[in-house]
Coordinates of C-alpha atoms in Angstrom, one line a residue:
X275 CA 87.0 65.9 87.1
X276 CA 90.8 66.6 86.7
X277 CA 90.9 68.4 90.5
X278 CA 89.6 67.5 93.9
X279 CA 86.9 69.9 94.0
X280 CA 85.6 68.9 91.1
X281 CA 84.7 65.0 92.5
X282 CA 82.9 67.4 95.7
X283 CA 80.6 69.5 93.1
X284 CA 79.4 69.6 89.4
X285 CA 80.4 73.0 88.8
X286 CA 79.2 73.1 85.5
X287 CA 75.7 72.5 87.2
X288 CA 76.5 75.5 89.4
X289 CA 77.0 78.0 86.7
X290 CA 74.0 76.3 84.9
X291 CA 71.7 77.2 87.8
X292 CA 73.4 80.2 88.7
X293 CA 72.7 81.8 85.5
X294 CA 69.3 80.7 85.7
X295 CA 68.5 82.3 89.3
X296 CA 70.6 85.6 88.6
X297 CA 68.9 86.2 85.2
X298 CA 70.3 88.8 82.6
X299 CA 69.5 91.7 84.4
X300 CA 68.4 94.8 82.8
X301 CA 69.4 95.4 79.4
X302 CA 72.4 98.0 78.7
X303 CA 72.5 99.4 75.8
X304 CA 76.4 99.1 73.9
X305 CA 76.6 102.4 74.3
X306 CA 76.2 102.7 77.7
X307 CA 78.5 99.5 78.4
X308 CA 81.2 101.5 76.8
X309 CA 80.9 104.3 78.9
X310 CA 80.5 102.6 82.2
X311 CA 83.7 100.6 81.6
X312 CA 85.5 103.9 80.6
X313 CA 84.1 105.1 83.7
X314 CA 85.4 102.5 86.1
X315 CA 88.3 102.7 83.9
X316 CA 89.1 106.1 85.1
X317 CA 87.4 106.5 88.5
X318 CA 88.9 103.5 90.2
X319 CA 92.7 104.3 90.2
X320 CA 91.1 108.2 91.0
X321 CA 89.4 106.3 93.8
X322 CA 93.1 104.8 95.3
X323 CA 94.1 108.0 94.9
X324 CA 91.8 109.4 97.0
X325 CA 91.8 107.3 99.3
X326 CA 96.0 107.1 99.8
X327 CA 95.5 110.7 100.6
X328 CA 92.9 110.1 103.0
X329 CA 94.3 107.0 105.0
X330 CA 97.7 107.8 104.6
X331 CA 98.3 104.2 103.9
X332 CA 100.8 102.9 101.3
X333 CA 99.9 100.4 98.4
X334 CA 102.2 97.4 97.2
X335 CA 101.8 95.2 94.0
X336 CA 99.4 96.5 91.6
X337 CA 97.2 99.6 90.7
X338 CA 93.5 98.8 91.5
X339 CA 91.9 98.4 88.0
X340 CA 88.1 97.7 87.1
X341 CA 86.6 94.8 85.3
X342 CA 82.8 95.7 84.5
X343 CA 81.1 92.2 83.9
X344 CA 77.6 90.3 83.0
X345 CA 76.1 88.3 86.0
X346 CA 77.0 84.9 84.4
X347 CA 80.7 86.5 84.7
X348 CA 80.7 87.1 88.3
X349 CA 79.0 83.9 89.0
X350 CA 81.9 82.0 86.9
X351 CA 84.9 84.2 88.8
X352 CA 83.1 83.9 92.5
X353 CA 82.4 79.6 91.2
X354 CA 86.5 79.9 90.4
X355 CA 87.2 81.3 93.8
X356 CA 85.2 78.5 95.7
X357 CA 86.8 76.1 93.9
X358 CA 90.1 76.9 94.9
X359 CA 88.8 77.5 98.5
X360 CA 87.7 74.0 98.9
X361 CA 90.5 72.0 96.9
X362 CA 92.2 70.9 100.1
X363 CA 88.8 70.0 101.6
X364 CA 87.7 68.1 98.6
X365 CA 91.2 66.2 98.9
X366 CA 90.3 65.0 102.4
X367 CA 87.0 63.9 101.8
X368 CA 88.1 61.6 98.6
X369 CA 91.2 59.7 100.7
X370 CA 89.5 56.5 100.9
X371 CA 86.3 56.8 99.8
X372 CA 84.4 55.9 96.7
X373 CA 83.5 58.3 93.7
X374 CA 81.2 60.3 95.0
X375 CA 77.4 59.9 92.9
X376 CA 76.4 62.1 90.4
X377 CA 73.4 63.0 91.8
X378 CA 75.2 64.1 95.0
X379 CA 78.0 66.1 92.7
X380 CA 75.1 68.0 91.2
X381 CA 73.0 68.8 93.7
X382 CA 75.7 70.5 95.9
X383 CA 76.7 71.9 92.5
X384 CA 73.3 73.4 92.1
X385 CA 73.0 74.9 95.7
X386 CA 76.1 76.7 95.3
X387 CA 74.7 77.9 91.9
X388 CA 71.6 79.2 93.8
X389 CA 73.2 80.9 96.1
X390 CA 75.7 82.8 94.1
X391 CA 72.7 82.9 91.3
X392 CA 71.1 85.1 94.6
X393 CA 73.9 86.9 95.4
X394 CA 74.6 87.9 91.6
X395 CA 71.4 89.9 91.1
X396 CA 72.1 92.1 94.4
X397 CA 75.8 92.7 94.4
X398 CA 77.3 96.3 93.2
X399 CA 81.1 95.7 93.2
X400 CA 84.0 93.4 94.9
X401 CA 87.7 92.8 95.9
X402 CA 88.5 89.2 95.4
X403 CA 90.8 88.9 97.8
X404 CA 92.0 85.0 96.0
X405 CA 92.7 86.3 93.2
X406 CA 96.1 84.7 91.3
X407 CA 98.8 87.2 91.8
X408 CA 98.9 88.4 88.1
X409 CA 95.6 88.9 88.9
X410 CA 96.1 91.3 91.7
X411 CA 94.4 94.5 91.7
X412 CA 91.6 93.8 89.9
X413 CA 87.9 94.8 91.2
X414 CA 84.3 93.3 90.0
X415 CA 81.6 95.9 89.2
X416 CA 78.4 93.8 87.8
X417 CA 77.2 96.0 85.0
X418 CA 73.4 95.5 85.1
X419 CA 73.0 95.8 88.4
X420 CA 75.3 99.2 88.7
X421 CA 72.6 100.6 85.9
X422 CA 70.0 99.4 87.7
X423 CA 70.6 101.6 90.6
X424 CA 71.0 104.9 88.8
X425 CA 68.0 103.8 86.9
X426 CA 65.5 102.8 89.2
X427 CA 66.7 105.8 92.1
X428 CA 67.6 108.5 89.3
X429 CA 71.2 108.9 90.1
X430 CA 73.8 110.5 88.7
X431 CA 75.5 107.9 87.3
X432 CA 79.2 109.1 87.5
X433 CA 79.0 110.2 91.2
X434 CA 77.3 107.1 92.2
X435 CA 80.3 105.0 90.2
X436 CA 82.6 106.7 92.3
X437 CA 81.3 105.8 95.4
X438 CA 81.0 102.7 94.9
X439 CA 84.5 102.3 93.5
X440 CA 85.4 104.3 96.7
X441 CA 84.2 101.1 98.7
X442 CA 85.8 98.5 96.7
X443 CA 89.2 99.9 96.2
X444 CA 89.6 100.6 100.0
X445 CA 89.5 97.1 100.5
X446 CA 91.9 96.8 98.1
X447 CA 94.2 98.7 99.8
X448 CA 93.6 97.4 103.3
X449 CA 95.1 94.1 101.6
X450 CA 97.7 95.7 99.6
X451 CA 99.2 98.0 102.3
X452 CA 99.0 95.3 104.7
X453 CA 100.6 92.2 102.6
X454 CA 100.6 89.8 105.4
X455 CA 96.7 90.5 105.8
X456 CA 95.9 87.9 102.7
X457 CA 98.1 85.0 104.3
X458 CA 96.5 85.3 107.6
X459 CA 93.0 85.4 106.2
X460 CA 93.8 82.7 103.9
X461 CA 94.9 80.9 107.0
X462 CA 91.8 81.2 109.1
X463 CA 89.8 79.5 106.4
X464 CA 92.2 76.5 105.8
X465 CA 92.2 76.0 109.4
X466 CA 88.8 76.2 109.3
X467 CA 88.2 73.7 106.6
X468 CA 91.0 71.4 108.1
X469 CA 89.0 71.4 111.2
X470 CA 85.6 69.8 110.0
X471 CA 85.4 66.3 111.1
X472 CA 84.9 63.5 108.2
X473 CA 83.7 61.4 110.9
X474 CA 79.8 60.7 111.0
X475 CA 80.1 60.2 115.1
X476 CA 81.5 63.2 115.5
X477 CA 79.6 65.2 113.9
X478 CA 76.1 63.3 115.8
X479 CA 78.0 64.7 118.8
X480 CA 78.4 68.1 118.0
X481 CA 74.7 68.0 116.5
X482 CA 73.9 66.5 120.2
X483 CA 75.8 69.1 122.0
X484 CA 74.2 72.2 120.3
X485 CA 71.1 70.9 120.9
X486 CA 72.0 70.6 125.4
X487 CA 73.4 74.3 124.9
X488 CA 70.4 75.5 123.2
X489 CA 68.2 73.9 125.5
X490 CA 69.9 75.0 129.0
X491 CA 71.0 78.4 127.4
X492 CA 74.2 78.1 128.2
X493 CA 75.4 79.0 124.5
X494 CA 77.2 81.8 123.9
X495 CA 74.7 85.0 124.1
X496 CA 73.4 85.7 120.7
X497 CA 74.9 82.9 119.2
X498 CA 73.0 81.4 115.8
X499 CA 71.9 78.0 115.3
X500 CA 75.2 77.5 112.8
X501 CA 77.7 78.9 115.5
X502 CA 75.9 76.3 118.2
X503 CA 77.0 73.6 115.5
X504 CA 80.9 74.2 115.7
X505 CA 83.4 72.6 117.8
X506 CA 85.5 74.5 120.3
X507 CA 88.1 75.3 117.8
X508 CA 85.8 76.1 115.2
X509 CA 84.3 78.5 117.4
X510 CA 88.0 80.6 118.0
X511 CA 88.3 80.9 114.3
X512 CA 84.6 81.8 113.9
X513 CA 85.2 84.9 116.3
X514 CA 88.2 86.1 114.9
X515 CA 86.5 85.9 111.3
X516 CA 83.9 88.3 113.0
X517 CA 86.2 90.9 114.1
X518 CA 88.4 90.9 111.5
X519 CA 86.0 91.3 108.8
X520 CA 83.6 94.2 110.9
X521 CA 87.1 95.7 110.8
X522 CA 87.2 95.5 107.1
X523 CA 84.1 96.6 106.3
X524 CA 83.7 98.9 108.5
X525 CA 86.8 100.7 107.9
X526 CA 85.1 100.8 104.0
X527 CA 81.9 102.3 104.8
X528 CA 83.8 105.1 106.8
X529 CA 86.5 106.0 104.2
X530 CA 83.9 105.8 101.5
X531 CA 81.9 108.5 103.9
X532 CA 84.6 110.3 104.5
X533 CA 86.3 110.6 101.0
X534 CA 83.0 111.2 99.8
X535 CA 82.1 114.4 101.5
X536 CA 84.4 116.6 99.7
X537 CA 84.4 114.3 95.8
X538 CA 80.5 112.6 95.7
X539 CA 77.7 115.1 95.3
X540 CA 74.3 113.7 97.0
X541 CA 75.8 111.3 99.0
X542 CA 72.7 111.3 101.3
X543 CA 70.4 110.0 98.1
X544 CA 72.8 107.3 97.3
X545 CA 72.5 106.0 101.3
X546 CA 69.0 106.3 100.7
X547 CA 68.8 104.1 97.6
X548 CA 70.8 101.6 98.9
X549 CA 68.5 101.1 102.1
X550 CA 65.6 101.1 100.1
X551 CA 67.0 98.4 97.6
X552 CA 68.0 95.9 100.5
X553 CA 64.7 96.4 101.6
X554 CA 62.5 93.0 101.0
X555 CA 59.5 91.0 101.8
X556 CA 59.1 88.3 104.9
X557 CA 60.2 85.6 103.2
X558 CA 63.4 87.0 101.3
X559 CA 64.2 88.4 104.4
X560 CA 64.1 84.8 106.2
X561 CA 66.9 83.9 103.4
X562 CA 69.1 87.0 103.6
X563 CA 69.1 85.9 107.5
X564 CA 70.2 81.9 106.4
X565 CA 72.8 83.1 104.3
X566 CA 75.0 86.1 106.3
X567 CA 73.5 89.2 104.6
X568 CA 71.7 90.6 107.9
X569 CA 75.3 89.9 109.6
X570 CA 77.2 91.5 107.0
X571 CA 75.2 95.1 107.3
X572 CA 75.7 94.7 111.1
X573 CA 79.2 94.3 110.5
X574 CA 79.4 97.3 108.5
X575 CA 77.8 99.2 111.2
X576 CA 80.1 98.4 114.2
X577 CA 83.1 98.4 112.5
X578 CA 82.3 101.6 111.1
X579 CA 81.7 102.8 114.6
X580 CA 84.7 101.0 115.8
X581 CA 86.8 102.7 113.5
X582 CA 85.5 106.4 114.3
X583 CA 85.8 106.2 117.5
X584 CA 89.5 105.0 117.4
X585 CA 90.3 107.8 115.3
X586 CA 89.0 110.1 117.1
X587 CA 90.7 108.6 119.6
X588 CA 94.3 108.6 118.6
X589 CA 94.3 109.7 115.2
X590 CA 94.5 108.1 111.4
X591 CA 97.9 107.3 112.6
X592 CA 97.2 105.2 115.3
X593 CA 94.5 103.9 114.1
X594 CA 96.4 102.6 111.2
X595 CA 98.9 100.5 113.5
X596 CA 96.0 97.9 113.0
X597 CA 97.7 97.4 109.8
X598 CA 100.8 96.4 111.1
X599 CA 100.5 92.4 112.3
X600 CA 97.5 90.2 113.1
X601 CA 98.8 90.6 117.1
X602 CA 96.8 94.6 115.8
X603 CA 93.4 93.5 114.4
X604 CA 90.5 93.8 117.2
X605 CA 89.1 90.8 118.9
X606 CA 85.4 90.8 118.0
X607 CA 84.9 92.1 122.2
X608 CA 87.4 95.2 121.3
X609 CA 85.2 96.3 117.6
X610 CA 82.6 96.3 120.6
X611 CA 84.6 98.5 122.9
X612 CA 87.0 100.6 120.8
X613 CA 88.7 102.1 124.1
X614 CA 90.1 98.8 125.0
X615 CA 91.8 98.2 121.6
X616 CA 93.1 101.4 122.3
X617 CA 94.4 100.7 125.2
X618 CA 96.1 97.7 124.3
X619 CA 97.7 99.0 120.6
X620 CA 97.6 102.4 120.4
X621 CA 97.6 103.6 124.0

Protein backbone atom coordinates (compact mmCIF):
# COMPACT_ATOMS: atom_id res chain seq x y z
CA UNK A 1 0.00 0.00 0.00
CA UNK A 2 3.32 2.10 0.09
CA UNK A 3 2.52 3.51 -3.75
CA UNK A 4 -0.40 5.10 -5.38
CA UNK A 5 -1.34 2.27 -7.50
CA UNK A 6 -1.41 0.19 -4.94
CA UNK A 7 -4.66 2.08 -3.09
CA UNK A 8 -6.24 1.64 -7.10
CA UNK A 9 -5.69 -2.31 -7.23
CA UNK A 10 -4.79 -5.35 -4.95
CA UNK A 11 -2.05 -6.56 -7.00
CA UNK A 12 -1.43 -9.35 -4.99
CA UNK A 13 -5.02 -10.43 -5.94
CA UNK A 14 -3.99 -9.98 -9.59
CA UNK A 15 -1.11 -12.28 -9.66
CA UNK A 16 -3.30 -14.65 -7.44
CA UNK A 17 -5.90 -14.82 -10.28
CA UNK A 18 -3.62 -14.45 -12.91
CA UNK A 19 -1.88 -17.58 -12.05
CA UNK A 20 -4.95 -19.22 -11.70
CA UNK A 21 -6.44 -18.40 -15.33
CA UNK A 22 -2.97 -18.79 -17.14
CA UNK A 23 -2.30 -22.25 -15.53
CA UNK A 24 1.23 -23.97 -15.60
CA UNK A 25 1.27 -24.75 -19.03
CA UNK A 26 2.73 -27.78 -20.35
CA UNK A 27 5.30 -29.39 -18.54
CA UNK A 28 9.15 -28.95 -19.70
CA UNK A 29 11.24 -31.15 -18.89
CA UNK A 30 14.82 -29.59 -17.07
CA UNK A 31 16.48 -30.62 -19.76
CA UNK A 32 14.72 -29.09 -22.26
CA UNK A 33 14.48 -25.70 -20.15
CA UNK A 34 18.15 -25.66 -20.34
CA UNK A 35 18.41 -25.89 -23.86
CA UNK A 36 15.77 -23.41 -24.80
CA UNK A 37 17.34 -20.76 -22.65
CA UNK A 38 20.79 -21.56 -24.31
CA UNK A 39 18.90 -21.20 -27.38
CA UNK A 40 17.43 -17.80 -26.80
CA UNK A 41 20.69 -17.14 -25.30
CA UNK A 42 22.38 -17.50 -28.53
CA UNK A 43 19.80 -16.77 -31.24
CA UNK A 44 18.60 -13.39 -30.03
CA UNK A 45 21.80 -11.17 -30.22
CA UNK A 46 22.16 -13.56 -33.85
CA UNK A 47 18.61 -12.17 -34.39
CA UNK A 48 19.91 -8.16 -33.89
CA UNK A 49 22.44 -9.08 -35.95
CA UNK A 50 20.48 -9.99 -38.63
CA UNK A 51 18.38 -7.73 -38.51
CA UNK A 52 21.05 -4.56 -38.34
CA UNK A 53 22.19 -5.97 -41.64
CA UNK A 54 18.79 -6.10 -42.97
CA UNK A 55 17.34 -2.52 -41.87
CA UNK A 56 20.43 -0.87 -41.95
CA UNK A 57 19.41 0.70 -38.65
CA UNK A 58 21.79 1.42 -35.83
CA UNK A 59 21.26 0.20 -32.15
CA UNK A 60 22.08 2.37 -28.83
CA UNK A 61 22.13 1.21 -25.13
CA UNK A 62 22.15 -2.40 -24.79
CA UNK A 63 22.54 -5.81 -26.69
CA UNK A 64 19.04 -7.50 -26.91
CA UNK A 65 19.26 -10.43 -24.48
CA UNK A 66 16.62 -13.26 -23.70
CA UNK A 67 14.91 -14.03 -20.40
CA UNK A 68 12.92 -17.52 -20.91
CA UNK A 69 10.28 -17.44 -18.04
CA UNK A 70 7.16 -19.51 -16.33
CA UNK A 71 3.59 -17.82 -16.97
CA UNK A 72 3.38 -16.68 -13.34
CA UNK A 73 6.74 -14.69 -14.36
CA UNK A 74 5.30 -12.84 -17.20
CA UNK A 75 2.21 -12.14 -15.37
CA UNK A 76 4.35 -10.65 -12.33
CA UNK A 77 6.76 -8.41 -15.01
CA UNK A 78 3.56 -7.36 -17.29
CA UNK A 79 1.54 -6.65 -13.31
CA UNK A 80 5.06 -4.50 -12.62
CA UNK A 81 4.65 -2.67 -15.93
CA UNK A 82 0.93 -1.59 -15.23
CA UNK A 83 1.71 -0.59 -12.07
CA UNK A 84 4.10 1.95 -13.05
CA UNK A 85 1.79 2.90 -15.98
CA UNK A 86 -0.91 3.90 -13.72
CA UNK A 87 1.08 5.51 -10.66
CA UNK A 88 0.29 9.04 -11.82
CA UNK A 89 -3.44 8.03 -12.41
CA UNK A 90 -3.76 6.31 -9.11
CA UNK A 91 -2.27 9.67 -7.55
CA UNK A 92 -5.16 11.70 -9.10
CA UNK A 93 -7.80 9.60 -8.10
CA UNK A 94 -6.72 9.45 -4.21
CA UNK A 95 -6.32 13.68 -3.93
CA UNK A 96 -9.29 13.99 -1.73
CA UNK A 97 -10.96 11.06 -1.62
CA UNK A 98 -11.35 8.37 1.02
CA UNK A 99 -9.40 4.92 1.09
CA UNK A 100 -10.74 3.23 -1.48
CA UNK A 101 -12.69 -0.32 -0.09
CA UNK A 102 -11.18 -3.49 -0.18
CA UNK A 103 -13.60 -5.13 -2.11
CA UNK A 104 -13.21 -2.50 -4.85
CA UNK A 105 -9.11 -2.86 -4.57
CA UNK A 106 -9.59 -6.55 -5.25
CA UNK A 107 -11.85 -6.79 -7.73
CA UNK A 108 -10.09 -4.41 -10.24
CA UNK A 109 -7.09 -6.38 -8.94
CA UNK A 110 -8.61 -9.58 -10.09
CA UNK A 111 -9.78 -8.28 -13.53
CA UNK A 112 -6.44 -7.23 -14.40
CA UNK A 113 -5.31 -10.76 -13.22
CA UNK A 114 -7.76 -12.24 -15.69
CA UNK A 115 -6.87 -10.52 -18.32
CA UNK A 116 -3.11 -10.91 -18.23
CA UNK A 117 -4.01 -14.63 -16.72
CA UNK A 118 -5.62 -14.75 -20.64
CA UNK A 119 -3.01 -13.13 -22.30
CA UNK A 120 -0.22 -15.37 -20.49
CA UNK A 121 -1.37 -18.70 -21.89
CA UNK A 122 -1.32 -17.28 -25.67
CA UNK A 123 1.67 -15.01 -25.87
CA UNK A 124 5.16 -16.34 -27.57
CA UNK A 125 7.63 -13.50 -26.78
CA UNK A 126 7.80 -9.51 -25.90
CA UNK A 127 9.75 -6.09 -25.79
CA UNK A 128 8.76 -4.32 -22.80
CA UNK A 129 9.23 -1.20 -23.89
CA UNK A 130 9.00 0.26 -19.72
CA UNK A 131 11.48 -1.49 -18.75
CA UNK A 132 14.07 0.39 -16.02
CA UNK A 133 17.03 1.38 -17.94
CA UNK A 134 19.37 -1.25 -16.42
CA UNK A 135 16.93 -3.25 -17.61
CA UNK A 136 17.11 -2.34 -21.22
CA UNK A 137 17.39 -4.82 -23.76
CA UNK A 138 15.88 -7.53 -22.27
CA UNK A 139 13.05 -9.64 -24.21
CA UNK A 140 10.26 -12.18 -22.59
CA UNK A 141 9.94 -15.59 -24.22
CA UNK A 142 7.20 -17.66 -22.03
CA UNK A 143 8.72 -21.08 -21.93
CA UNK A 144 5.64 -23.39 -21.97
CA UNK A 145 3.97 -21.78 -24.47
CA UNK A 146 7.20 -21.55 -26.93
CA UNK A 147 7.24 -25.66 -26.37
CA UNK A 148 3.88 -25.86 -26.97
CA UNK A 149 4.06 -24.71 -30.38
CA UNK A 150 6.76 -26.91 -31.68
CA UNK A 151 4.95 -29.65 -29.83
CA UNK A 152 1.55 -29.48 -30.87
CA UNK A 153 2.56 -28.31 -34.89
CA UNK A 154 5.89 -30.53 -35.00
CA UNK A 155 8.31 -27.79 -35.54
CA UNK A 156 11.70 -27.58 -35.62
CA UNK A 157 12.28 -26.09 -32.56
CA UNK A 158 15.46 -24.02 -33.23
CA UNK A 159 14.19 -22.49 -36.50
CA UNK A 160 10.89 -21.67 -34.97
CA UNK A 161 13.00 -19.87 -31.87
CA UNK A 162 14.63 -17.84 -34.31
CA UNK A 163 11.74 -16.53 -35.80
CA UNK A 164 10.21 -15.61 -33.16
CA UNK A 165 13.25 -13.93 -31.62
CA UNK A 166 13.39 -12.24 -35.17
CA UNK A 167 9.96 -10.53 -34.20
CA UNK A 168 10.77 -9.48 -30.79
CA UNK A 169 14.27 -8.08 -31.22
CA UNK A 170 13.08 -5.89 -34.24
CA UNK A 171 11.03 -4.09 -31.87
CA UNK A 172 13.79 -3.71 -29.92
CA UNK A 173 15.59 -2.08 -32.27
CA UNK A 174 12.92 0.14 -33.63
CA UNK A 175 13.18 1.65 -29.86
CA UNK A 176 16.76 1.50 -29.59
CA UNK A 177 17.76 3.10 -32.97
CA UNK A 178 15.14 5.62 -32.46
CA UNK A 179 15.81 6.80 -28.65
CA UNK A 180 13.28 9.51 -28.73
CA UNK A 181 10.55 6.85 -29.81
CA UNK A 182 10.12 5.56 -25.97
CA UNK A 183 9.56 9.27 -24.65
CA UNK A 184 7.06 9.98 -27.13
CA UNK A 185 5.19 6.77 -26.59
CA UNK A 186 5.42 7.15 -22.96
CA UNK A 187 3.93 10.55 -23.61
CA UNK A 188 0.83 9.50 -25.44
CA UNK A 189 -0.20 7.35 -22.62
CA UNK A 190 0.36 9.98 -19.76
CA UNK A 191 -1.59 12.29 -21.69
CA UNK A 192 -3.91 9.89 -22.10
CA UNK A 193 -4.29 8.95 -18.51
CA UNK A 194 -4.13 12.78 -17.53
CA UNK A 195 -7.09 13.21 -19.75
CA UNK A 196 -9.74 10.94 -18.04
CA UNK A 197 -12.14 12.93 -16.20
CA UNK A 198 -12.58 12.14 -12.21
CA UNK A 199 -15.74 13.80 -12.53
CA UNK A 200 -19.01 11.61 -12.41
CA UNK A 201 -20.94 14.45 -14.66
CA UNK A 202 -18.57 14.33 -17.11
CA UNK A 203 -18.30 11.25 -17.71
CA UNK A 204 -22.64 10.80 -17.84
CA UNK A 205 -21.93 13.28 -20.73
CA UNK A 206 -19.59 11.54 -22.66
CA UNK A 207 -21.65 8.19 -21.97
CA UNK A 208 -24.74 10.55 -23.35
CA UNK A 209 -22.88 11.71 -26.26
CA UNK A 210 -21.70 8.29 -27.62
CA UNK A 211 -24.93 7.05 -27.31
CA UNK A 212 -26.54 10.52 -29.96
CA UNK A 213 -23.45 9.56 -32.30
CA UNK A 214 -24.23 5.91 -32.31
CA UNK A 215 -27.75 6.56 -32.81
CA UNK A 216 -27.57 9.30 -35.76
CA UNK A 217 -24.33 7.61 -37.18
CA UNK A 218 -22.51 10.29 -37.25
CA UNK A 219 -19.44 8.60 -35.31
CA UNK A 220 -16.48 8.19 -36.93
CA UNK A 221 -16.84 5.21 -39.63
CA UNK A 222 -15.83 1.95 -38.08
CA UNK A 223 -15.41 3.35 -34.87
CA UNK A 224 -15.97 0.74 -31.65
CA UNK A 225 -18.23 1.21 -28.88
CA UNK A 226 -14.85 2.19 -26.63
CA UNK A 227 -13.65 4.81 -29.13
CA UNK A 228 -17.49 6.39 -29.14
CA UNK A 229 -16.73 6.65 -25.27
CA UNK A 230 -13.67 9.20 -25.56
CA UNK A 231 -13.62 12.82 -25.48
CA UNK A 232 -12.32 14.89 -28.37
CA UNK A 233 -8.84 14.81 -27.06
CA UNK A 234 -8.89 11.35 -26.19
CA UNK A 235 -9.84 10.58 -29.58
CA UNK A 236 -6.40 12.49 -31.20
CA UNK A 237 -4.30 10.41 -28.93
CA UNK A 238 -6.36 7.26 -29.66
CA UNK A 239 -5.50 7.73 -33.53
CA UNK A 240 -2.04 8.36 -33.27
CA UNK A 241 -1.69 5.18 -30.88
CA UNK A 242 -3.28 3.36 -34.08
CA UNK A 243 -0.76 4.46 -36.47
CA UNK A 244 2.04 4.47 -34.61
CA UNK A 245 1.70 1.02 -33.35
CA UNK A 246 0.47 -0.68 -37.10
CA UNK A 247 3.79 0.99 -37.80
CA UNK A 248 5.49 -1.00 -35.22
CA UNK A 249 4.12 -4.09 -35.78
CA UNK A 250 3.92 -4.09 -39.06
CA UNK A 251 7.38 -3.17 -39.76
CA UNK A 252 8.07 -6.61 -37.41
CA UNK A 253 6.08 -8.94 -39.33
CA UNK A 254 7.87 -7.75 -42.51
CA UNK A 255 11.54 -7.86 -41.24
CA UNK A 256 10.79 -11.07 -39.59
CA UNK A 257 9.54 -12.24 -43.36
CA UNK A 258 12.15 -10.82 -44.80
CA UNK A 259 15.12 -11.93 -42.68
CA UNK A 260 13.63 -15.14 -42.56
CA UNK A 261 13.71 -16.11 -46.12
CA UNK A 262 17.30 -16.61 -46.38
CA UNK A 263 17.99 -17.90 -42.16
CA UNK A 264 14.34 -19.83 -41.18
CA UNK A 265 13.79 -23.08 -43.01
CA UNK A 266 9.78 -23.71 -43.37
CA UNK A 267 8.69 -20.50 -42.72
CA UNK A 268 5.40 -21.18 -44.49
CA UNK A 269 4.54 -24.13 -41.71
CA UNK A 270 5.36 -21.78 -38.91
CA UNK A 271 2.65 -19.07 -40.59
CA UNK A 272 0.51 -21.82 -40.70
CA UNK A 273 0.68 -22.92 -37.01
CA UNK A 274 0.36 -19.64 -35.88
CA UNK A 275 -3.10 -19.13 -37.83
CA UNK A 276 -4.26 -22.22 -36.72
CA UNK A 277 -3.49 -21.59 -32.94
CA UNK A 278 -5.24 -18.08 -32.90
CA UNK A 279 -8.03 -19.87 -34.28
CA UNK A 280 -11.03 -20.25 -31.58
CA UNK A 281 -14.50 -20.89 -30.81
CA UNK A 282 -17.58 -18.14 -30.88
CA UNK A 283 -17.38 -17.18 -27.63
CA UNK A 284 -13.41 -16.80 -27.15
CA UNK A 285 -13.60 -15.02 -30.24
CA UNK A 286 -16.33 -12.50 -28.64
CA UNK A 287 -13.41 -11.87 -25.93
CA UNK A 288 -10.30 -11.58 -28.17
CA UNK A 289 -12.72 -8.80 -29.89
CA UNK A 290 -13.37 -7.00 -26.10
CA UNK A 291 -9.90 -6.97 -25.33
CA UNK A 292 -7.75 -5.61 -28.77
CA UNK A 293 -6.53 -8.98 -30.12
CA UNK A 294 -8.66 -8.91 -33.45
CA UNK A 295 -7.16 -5.09 -33.72
CA UNK A 296 -3.80 -6.11 -33.05
CA UNK A 297 -3.58 -8.79 -36.10
CA UNK A 298 -5.21 -6.08 -38.33
CA UNK A 299 -2.63 -3.88 -37.29
CA UNK A 300 0.02 -6.33 -38.21
CA UNK A 301 -1.50 -6.60 -41.60
CA UNK A 302 -1.57 -2.88 -42.65
CA UNK A 303 1.41 -1.93 -41.30
CA UNK A 304 3.04 -4.65 -42.88
CA UNK A 305 1.57 -3.51 -46.19
CA UNK A 306 2.35 0.01 -45.32
CA UNK A 307 5.79 -0.68 -44.95
CA UNK A 308 6.32 -2.69 -48.33
CA UNK A 309 4.88 -0.55 -50.20
CA UNK A 310 7.05 2.46 -48.94
CA UNK A 311 9.96 0.51 -49.57
CA UNK A 312 9.36 -0.38 -52.57
CA UNK A 313 8.67 2.96 -52.94
CA UNK A 314 11.79 4.75 -51.94
CA UNK A 315 13.99 2.26 -50.57
CA UNK A 316 15.07 0.91 -46.91
CA UNK A 317 16.56 4.22 -46.74
CA UNK A 318 13.77 6.29 -47.08
CA UNK A 319 11.72 4.32 -45.55
CA UNK A 320 13.84 4.50 -42.44
CA UNK A 321 13.52 8.43 -42.21
CA UNK A 322 10.37 7.37 -40.16
CA UNK A 323 12.89 6.81 -37.57
CA UNK A 324 14.07 10.10 -37.37
CA UNK A 325 11.26 12.39 -35.17
CA UNK A 326 7.57 11.80 -34.38
CA UNK A 327 6.91 14.87 -37.10
CA UNK A 328 7.97 10.99 -39.45
CA UNK A 329 5.65 8.39 -38.05
CA UNK A 330 2.33 7.91 -40.28
CA UNK A 331 -0.95 9.30 -39.37
CA UNK A 332 -3.22 6.27 -39.05
CA UNK A 333 -4.94 7.79 -42.84
CA UNK A 334 -1.12 7.62 -44.30
CA UNK A 335 -0.47 3.50 -42.95
CA UNK A 336 -3.76 3.46 -45.16
CA UNK A 337 -2.30 5.17 -48.11
CA UNK A 338 1.46 4.68 -48.13
CA UNK A 339 1.93 7.08 -51.24
CA UNK A 340 0.86 10.02 -49.27
CA UNK A 341 3.49 9.45 -46.41
CA UNK A 342 5.66 9.33 -49.18
CA UNK A 343 4.91 12.21 -50.41
CA UNK A 344 5.08 14.24 -47.44
CA UNK A 345 8.65 12.54 -45.87
CA UNK A 346 10.31 10.82 -48.21
CA UNK A 347 9.20 12.42 -51.51
Amino acid sequence: MGSPSAHLADWGTALQVGRRVAGPGIPVPAVERARMREDFAELVPHAEDLIKEHTGMQVHGFRSRAWVMARSEWIRANLNGLQRLLEPLAARLAIGRPERADFKRKAMGAQAGALLGYVGKRVLGQYDVFLPPDDEGLLYFVGPNVAEVERRYGLPARDFRLWISIQEVTHRVQFGAAPWLKGYLAGLVDTYLGSISLDSRELMDQIRHAIDEARSGAGPRGAGGIFLLLNPQQREIFVKMQGMMSLLEGHASYVMNEVARDHVSDVDRMRRALAARRRRSGAERMFQKAIGFEQKILQYDAGERFVRDVVEAVGMDGFNRVWRSAEHLPSLDEVGSPSRWVERVSG
